[in-house]
Tab-separated table of C-alpha atoms and ligand atoms in Angstrom:
chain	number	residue	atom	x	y	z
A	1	UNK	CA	82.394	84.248	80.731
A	2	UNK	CA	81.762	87.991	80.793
A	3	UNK	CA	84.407	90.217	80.058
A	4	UNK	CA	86.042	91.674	83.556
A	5	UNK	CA	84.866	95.390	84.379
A	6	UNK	CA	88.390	96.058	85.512
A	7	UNK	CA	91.374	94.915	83.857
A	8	UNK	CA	94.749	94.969	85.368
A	9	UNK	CA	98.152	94.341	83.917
A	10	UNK	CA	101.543	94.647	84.453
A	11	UNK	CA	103.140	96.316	81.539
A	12	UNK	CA	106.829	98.071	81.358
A	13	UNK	CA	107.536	99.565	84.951
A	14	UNK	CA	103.647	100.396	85.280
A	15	UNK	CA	100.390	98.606	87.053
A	16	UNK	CA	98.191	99.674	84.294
A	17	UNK	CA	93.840	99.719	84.711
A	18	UNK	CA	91.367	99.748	81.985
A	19	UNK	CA	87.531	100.601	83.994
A	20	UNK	CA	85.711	98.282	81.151
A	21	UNK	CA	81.812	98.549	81.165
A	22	UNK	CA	81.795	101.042	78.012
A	23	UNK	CA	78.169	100.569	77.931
A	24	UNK	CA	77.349	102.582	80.820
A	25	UNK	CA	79.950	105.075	80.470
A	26	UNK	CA	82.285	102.613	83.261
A	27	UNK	CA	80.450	103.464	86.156
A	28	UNK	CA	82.154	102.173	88.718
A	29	UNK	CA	80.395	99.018	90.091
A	30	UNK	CA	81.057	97.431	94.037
A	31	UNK	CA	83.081	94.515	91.824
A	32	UNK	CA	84.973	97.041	90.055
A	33	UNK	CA	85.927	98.836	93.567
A	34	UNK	CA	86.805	96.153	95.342
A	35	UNK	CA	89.153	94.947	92.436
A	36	UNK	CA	90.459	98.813	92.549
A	37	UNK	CA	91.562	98.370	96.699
A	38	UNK	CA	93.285	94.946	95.504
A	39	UNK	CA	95.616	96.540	92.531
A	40	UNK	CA	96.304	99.758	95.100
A	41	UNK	CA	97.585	97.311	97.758
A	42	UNK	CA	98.947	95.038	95.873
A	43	UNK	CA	101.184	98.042	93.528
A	44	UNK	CA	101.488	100.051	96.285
A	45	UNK	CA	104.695	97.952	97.871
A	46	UNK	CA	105.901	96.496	94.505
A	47	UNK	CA	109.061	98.161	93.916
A	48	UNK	CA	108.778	97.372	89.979
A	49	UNK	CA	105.778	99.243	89.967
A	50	UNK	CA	106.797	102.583	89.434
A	51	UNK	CA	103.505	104.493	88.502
A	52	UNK	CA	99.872	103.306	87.707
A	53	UNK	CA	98.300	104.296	84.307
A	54	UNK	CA	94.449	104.309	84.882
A	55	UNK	CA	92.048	104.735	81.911
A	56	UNK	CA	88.563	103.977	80.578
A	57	UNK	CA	87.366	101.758	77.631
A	58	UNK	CA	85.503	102.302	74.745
A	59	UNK	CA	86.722	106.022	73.487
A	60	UNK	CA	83.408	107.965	75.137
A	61	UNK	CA	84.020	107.653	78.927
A	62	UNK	CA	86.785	107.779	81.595
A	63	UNK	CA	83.824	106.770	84.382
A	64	UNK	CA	80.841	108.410	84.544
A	65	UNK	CA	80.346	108.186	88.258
A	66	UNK	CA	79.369	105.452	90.699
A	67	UNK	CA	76.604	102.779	89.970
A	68	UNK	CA	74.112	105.006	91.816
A	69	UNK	CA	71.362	102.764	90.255
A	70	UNK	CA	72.337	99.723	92.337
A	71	UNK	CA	72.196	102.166	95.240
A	72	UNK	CA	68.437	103.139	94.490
A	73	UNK	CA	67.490	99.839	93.907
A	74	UNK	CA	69.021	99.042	97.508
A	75	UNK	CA	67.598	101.898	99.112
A	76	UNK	CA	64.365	101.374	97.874
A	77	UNK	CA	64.641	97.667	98.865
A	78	UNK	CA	65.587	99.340	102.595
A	79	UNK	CA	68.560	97.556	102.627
A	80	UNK	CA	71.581	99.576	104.029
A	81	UNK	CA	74.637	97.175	104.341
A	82	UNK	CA	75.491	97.038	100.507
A	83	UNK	CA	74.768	101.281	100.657
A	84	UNK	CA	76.999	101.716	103.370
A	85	UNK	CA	79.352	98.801	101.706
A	86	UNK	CA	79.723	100.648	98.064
A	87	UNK	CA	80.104	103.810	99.635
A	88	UNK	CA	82.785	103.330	102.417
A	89	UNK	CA	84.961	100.892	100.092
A	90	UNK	CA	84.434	103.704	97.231
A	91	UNK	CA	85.889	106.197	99.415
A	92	UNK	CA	88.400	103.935	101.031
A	93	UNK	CA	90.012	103.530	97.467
A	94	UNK	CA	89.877	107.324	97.144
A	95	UNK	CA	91.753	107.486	99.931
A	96	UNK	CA	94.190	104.786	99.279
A	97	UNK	CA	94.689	106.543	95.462
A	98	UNK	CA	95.823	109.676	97.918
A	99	UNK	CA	98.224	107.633	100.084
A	100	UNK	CA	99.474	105.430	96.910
A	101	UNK	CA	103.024	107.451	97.222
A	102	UNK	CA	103.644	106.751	93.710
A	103	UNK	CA	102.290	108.648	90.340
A	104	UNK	CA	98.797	108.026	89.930
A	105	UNK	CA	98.354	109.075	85.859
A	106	UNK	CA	94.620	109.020	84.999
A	107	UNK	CA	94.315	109.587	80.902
A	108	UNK	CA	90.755	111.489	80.555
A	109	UNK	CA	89.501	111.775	77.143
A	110	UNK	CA	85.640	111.324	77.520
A	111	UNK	CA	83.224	111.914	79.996
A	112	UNK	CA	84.230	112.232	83.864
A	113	UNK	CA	81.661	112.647	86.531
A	114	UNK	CA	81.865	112.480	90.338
A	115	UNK	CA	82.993	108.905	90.737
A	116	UNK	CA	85.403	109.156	88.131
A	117	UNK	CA	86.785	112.391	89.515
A	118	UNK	CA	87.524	111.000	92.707
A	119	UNK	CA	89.751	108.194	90.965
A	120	UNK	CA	91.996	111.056	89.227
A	121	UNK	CA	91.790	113.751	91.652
A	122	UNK	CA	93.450	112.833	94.699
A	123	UNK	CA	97.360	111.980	92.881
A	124	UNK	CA	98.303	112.684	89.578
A	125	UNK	CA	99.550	113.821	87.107
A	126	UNK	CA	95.723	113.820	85.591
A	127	UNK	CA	95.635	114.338	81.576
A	128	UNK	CA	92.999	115.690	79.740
A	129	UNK	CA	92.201	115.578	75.974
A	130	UNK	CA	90.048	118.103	74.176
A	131	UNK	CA	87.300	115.204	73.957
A	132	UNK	CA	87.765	115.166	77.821
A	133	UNK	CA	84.453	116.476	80.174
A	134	UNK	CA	84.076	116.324	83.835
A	135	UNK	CA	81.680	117.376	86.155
A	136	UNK	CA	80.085	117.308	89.573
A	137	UNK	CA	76.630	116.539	88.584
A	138	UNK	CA	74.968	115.279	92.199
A	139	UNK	CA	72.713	117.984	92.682
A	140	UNK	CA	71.017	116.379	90.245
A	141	UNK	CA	70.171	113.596	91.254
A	142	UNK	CA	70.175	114.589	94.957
A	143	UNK	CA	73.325	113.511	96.371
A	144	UNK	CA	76.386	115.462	97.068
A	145	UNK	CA	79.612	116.419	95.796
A	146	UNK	CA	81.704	113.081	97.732
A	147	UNK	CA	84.672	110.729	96.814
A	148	UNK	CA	86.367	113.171	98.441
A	149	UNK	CA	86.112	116.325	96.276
A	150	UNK	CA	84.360	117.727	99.460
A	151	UNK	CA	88.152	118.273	100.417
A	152	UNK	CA	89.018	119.297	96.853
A	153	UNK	CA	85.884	121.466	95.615
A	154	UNK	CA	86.593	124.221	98.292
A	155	UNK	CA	90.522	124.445	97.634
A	156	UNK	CA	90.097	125.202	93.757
A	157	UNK	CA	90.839	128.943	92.760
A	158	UNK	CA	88.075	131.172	94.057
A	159	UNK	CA	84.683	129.967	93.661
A	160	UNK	CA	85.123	127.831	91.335
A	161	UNK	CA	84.384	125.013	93.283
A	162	UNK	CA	81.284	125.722	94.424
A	163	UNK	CA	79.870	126.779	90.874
A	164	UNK	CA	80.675	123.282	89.865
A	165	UNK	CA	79.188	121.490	92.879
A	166	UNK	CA	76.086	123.385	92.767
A	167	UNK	CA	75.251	123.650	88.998
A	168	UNK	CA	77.069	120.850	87.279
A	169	UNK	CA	78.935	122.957	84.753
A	170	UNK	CA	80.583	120.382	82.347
A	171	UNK	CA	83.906	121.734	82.013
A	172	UNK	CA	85.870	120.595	78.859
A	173	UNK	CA	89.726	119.519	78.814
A	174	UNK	CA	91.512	122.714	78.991
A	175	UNK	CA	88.120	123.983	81.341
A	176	UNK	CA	89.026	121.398	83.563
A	177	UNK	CA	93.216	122.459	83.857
A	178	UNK	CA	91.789	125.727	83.984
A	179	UNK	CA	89.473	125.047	87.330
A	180	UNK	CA	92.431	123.292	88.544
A	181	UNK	CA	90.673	119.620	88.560
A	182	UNK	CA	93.560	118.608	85.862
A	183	UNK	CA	96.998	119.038	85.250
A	184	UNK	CA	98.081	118.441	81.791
A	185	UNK	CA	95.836	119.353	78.719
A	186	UNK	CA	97.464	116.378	75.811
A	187	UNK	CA	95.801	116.396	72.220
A	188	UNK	CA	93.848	112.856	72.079
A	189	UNK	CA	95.564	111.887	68.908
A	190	UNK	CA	99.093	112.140	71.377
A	191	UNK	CA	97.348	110.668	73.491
A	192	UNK	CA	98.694	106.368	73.212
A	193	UNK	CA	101.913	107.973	72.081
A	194	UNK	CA	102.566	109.470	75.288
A	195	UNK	CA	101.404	106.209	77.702
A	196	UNK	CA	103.655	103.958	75.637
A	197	UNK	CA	106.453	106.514	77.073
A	198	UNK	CA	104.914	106.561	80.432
A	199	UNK	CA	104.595	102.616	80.756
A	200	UNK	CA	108.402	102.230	78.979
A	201	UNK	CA	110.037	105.029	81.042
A	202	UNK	CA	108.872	104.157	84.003
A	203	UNK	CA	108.718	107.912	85.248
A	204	UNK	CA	106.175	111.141	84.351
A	205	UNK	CA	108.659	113.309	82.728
A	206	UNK	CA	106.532	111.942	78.969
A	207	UNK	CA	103.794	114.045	80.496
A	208	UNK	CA	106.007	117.330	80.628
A	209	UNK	CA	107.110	116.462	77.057
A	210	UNK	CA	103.676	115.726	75.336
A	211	UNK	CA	101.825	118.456	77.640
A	212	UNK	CA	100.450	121.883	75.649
A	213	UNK	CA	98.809	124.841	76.524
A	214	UNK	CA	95.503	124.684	76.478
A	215	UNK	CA	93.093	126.826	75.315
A	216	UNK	CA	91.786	129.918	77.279
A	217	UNK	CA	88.831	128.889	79.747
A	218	UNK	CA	85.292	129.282	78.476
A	219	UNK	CA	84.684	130.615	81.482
A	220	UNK	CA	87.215	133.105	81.642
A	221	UNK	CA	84.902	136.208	80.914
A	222	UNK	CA	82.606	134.906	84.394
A	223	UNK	CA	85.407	134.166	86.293
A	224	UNK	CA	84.568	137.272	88.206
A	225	UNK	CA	81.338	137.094	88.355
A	226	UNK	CA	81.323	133.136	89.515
A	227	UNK	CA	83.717	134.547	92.525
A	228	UNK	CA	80.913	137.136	93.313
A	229	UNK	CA	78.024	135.028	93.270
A	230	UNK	CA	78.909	131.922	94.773
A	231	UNK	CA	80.763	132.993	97.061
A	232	UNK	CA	77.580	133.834	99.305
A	233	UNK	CA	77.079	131.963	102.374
A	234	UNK	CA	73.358	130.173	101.317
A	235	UNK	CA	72.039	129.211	98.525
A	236	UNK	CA	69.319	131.547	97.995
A	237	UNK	CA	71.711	134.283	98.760
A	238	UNK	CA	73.816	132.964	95.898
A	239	UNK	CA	70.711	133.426	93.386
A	240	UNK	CA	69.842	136.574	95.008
A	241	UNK	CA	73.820	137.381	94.015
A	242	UNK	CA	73.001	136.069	90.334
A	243	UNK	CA	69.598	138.059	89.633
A	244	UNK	CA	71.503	141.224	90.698
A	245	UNK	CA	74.414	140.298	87.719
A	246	UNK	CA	71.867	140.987	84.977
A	247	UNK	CA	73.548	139.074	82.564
A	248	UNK	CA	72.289	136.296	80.555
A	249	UNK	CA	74.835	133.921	81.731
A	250	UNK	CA	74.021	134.511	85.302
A	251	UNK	CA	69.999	134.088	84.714
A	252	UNK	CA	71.165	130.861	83.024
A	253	UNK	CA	72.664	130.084	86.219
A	254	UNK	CA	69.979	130.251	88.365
A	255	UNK	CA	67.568	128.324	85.963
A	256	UNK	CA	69.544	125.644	86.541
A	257	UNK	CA	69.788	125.745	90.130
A	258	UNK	CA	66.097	125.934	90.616
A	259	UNK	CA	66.104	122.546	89.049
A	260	UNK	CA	68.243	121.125	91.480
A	261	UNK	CA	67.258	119.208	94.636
A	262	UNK	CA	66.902	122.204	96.702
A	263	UNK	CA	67.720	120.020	100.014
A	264	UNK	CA	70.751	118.664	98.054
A	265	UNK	CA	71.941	122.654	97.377
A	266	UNK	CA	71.980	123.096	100.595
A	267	UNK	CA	73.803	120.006	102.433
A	268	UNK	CA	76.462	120.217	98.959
A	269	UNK	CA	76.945	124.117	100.414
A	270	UNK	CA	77.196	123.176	103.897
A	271	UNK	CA	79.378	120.405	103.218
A	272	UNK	CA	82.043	122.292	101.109
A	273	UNK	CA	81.907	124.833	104.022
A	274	UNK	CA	82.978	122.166	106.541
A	275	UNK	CA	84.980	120.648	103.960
A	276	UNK	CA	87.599	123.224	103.482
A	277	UNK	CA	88.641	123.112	107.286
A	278	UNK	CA	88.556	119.552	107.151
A	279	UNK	CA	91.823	116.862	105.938
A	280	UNK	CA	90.664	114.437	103.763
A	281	UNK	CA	89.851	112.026	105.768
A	282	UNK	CA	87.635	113.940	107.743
A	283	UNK	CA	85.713	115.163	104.419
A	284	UNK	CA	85.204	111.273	103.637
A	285	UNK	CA	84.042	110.752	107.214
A	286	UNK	CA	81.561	113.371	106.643
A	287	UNK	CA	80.613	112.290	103.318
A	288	UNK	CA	79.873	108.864	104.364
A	289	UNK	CA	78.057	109.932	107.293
A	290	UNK	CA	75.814	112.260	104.959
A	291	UNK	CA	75.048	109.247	102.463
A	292	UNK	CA	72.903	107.345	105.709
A	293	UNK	CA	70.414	110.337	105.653
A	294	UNK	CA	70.877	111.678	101.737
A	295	UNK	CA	70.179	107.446	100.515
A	296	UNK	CA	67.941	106.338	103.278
A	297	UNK	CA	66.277	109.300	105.178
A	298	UNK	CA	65.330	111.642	102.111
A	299	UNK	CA	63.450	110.837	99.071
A	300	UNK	CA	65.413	113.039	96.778
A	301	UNK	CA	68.241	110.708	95.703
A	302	UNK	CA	65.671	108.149	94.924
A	303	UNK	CA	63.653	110.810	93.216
A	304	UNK	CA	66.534	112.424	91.480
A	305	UNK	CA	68.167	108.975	90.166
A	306	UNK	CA	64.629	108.186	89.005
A	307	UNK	CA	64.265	110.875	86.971
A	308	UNK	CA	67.558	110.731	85.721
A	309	UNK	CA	68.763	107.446	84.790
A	310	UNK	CA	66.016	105.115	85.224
A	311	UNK	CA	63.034	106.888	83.683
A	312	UNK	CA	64.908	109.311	82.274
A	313	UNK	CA	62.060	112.160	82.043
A	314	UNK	CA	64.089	115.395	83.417
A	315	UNK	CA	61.172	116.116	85.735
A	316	UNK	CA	61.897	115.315	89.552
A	317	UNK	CA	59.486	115.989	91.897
A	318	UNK	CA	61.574	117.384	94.697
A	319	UNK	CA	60.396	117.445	98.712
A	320	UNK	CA	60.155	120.096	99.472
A	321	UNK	CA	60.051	121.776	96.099
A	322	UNK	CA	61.486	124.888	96.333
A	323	UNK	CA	64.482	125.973	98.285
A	324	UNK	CA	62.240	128.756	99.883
A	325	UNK	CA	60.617	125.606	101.796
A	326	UNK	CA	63.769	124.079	102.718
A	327	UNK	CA	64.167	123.372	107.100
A	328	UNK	CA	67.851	124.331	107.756
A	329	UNK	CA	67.727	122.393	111.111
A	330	UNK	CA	66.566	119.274	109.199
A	331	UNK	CA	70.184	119.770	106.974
A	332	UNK	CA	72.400	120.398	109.823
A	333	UNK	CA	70.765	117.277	111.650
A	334	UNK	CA	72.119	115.482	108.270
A	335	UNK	CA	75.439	115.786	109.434
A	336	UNK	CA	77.766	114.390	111.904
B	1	LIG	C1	74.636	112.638	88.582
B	1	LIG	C2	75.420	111.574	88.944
B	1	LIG	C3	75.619	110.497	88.067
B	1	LIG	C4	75.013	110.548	86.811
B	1	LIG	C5	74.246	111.643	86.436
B	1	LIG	C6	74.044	112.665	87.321
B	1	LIG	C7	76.378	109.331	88.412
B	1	LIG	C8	76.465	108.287	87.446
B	1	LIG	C9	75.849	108.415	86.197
B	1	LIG	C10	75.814	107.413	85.167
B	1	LIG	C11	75.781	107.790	83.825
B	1	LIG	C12	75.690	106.845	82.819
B	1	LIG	C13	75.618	105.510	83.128
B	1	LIG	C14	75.633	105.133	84.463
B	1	LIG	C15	75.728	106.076	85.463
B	1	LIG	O1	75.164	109.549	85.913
B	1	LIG	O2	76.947	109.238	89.531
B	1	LIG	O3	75.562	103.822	84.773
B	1	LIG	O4	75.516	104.560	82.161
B	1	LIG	O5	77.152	107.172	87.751
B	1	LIG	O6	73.283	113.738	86.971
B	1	LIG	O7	75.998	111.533	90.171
């Protein structure tokens, strides 16, 4: 027997959950999500469960996102049911995390991508280690920023959350409580210290006690300019915004937007736009909605997890190719 991918326990006054596929980064398989909507109904009317502790194995990786491989392989296949299956019980958990009425503690210290942000990001307290990163990296491979943080992204400070769904920044630990994604910044080697408190005490008031300040943002000296560029309402206008910064940051910027899925630039902009007069549960509806034409009408996801995961080459070939080229009526169609 294979070790299980998700590994719940009772321990102390918590529900505690280890994500356990170390070997690619605990990307959240349909196995592992299902098992996920089991513990949240299960905990969520125990009494003696006072908080959930949720964490990744193997010292590299809280969860690097969702299996989007499986999902290629499906959509190439043409199969939709176990698309729209992984995707509507992936955001149903993200919504039950939101609803879970109790503390939801998620302990990041290694990489945290889309998937894994919308396990930490809707409750909280969510602690962050100087070995932490997170990211929105979809535009990548040609999806979009979902789980949810299309209800998160556009409430962030500024623009803030539009720089990350567009480029990807990685933003460190004390980045992250910076951008407002975490809560608590927590040196790693405090970090089992403090969850033996959590699970013991049964209560958060361990975070308040093992939180510190964390270090100024590394993007503190473009805060202002991130506010003034992506603030623009399209995407080209937003590069336009960049070129006209002059600085080398900003050029940097725009390099790495032109190697984005220009289609997937514009539905993340138009979703985060819709997103921020949206609840949450409209932002998954929309999200869900936008993975029938993103997975199975477009060829840029299949293009974009290609050339990222499977082949791993760093050269997409994007349709079309150049955000110049891109049919606006063909992204609004995308959505509901
Ligand atoms: C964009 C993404 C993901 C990504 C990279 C991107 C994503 C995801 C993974 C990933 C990483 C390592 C693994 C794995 C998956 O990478 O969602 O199985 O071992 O899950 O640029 O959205």
């Amino acid at each position: 027997m294979s070790e299980p991918t998700l590994i719940l326990k009772r321990e102390g006054h918590a529900g505690t959950i280890l994500m356990n596929r170390p070997k690619a980064l605990n990307a959240l398989t349909l196995e592992m999500i299902r098992d996920f909507a089991h513990a949240i109904g299960q905990w969520r009317n125990d009494a003696a469960v006072k908080l959930v502790v949720l964490e990744g194995a193997g010292g590299r990786a809280f969860c690097a996102g969702g299996d989007v491989r499986a999902v290629r392989e499906a959509a190439v296949a043409g199969e939709h049911a176990p698309v729209t299956a992984f995707f509507s019980e992936e955001y149903a958990v993200n919504e039950g995390i939101a609803r879970f009425g109790k503390p939801w503690v998620s302990l990041i210290d290694g990489i945290c991508m889309g998937g894994g942000i919308g396990l930490a990001v809707h409750n909280g307290p969510r602690i962050v280690t100087e070995n932490a990163l997170l990211a929105m990296p979809e535009t990548a491979i040609a999806l979009f920023p979902d789980v949810g943080t299309s209800y998160i992204l556009p409430r962030l400070p500024g623009a803030i959350g539009t720089w990350l769904a567009l480029t990807g920044a990685r933003l460190k630990g004390a980045d992250a409580v910076h951008a407002g994604l975490a809560t608590h910044y927590v040196p790693r080697a405090r970090l089992q210290e403090m969850r033996d408190s959590l699970v013991q005490e049964g209560d958060t008031a361990a975070v308040e006690r093992f939180a510190e300040t964390p270090p100024e943002a590394s993007f503190a000296p473009q805060r202002a300019a991130i506010d003034r560029c992506f603030s623009q309402p399209s995407v080209l206008d937003i590069i336009g915004a960049l070129e006209g910064e002059g600085t080398e940051w900003a050029a940097e910027q725009v390099k790495v937007l032109r190697r984005m899925s220009p289609t997937s630039l514009c539905v993340s902009l138009a979703l985060l736009e819709r997103g921020a007069a949206l609840d949450l549960r409209g932002c998954l509806d929309e999200e869900l909605h936008l993975t029938q034409g993103v997975v199975h009408g477009h060829p840029d996801f299949r293009e974009g997890v290609r050339s990222v995961l499977v082949d791993k080459d760093g050269s997409p070939t994007w349709t079309p190719a150049t955000l110049e080229d891109v049919d606006h009526a063909a992204i609004r169609a995308m959505f509901r």
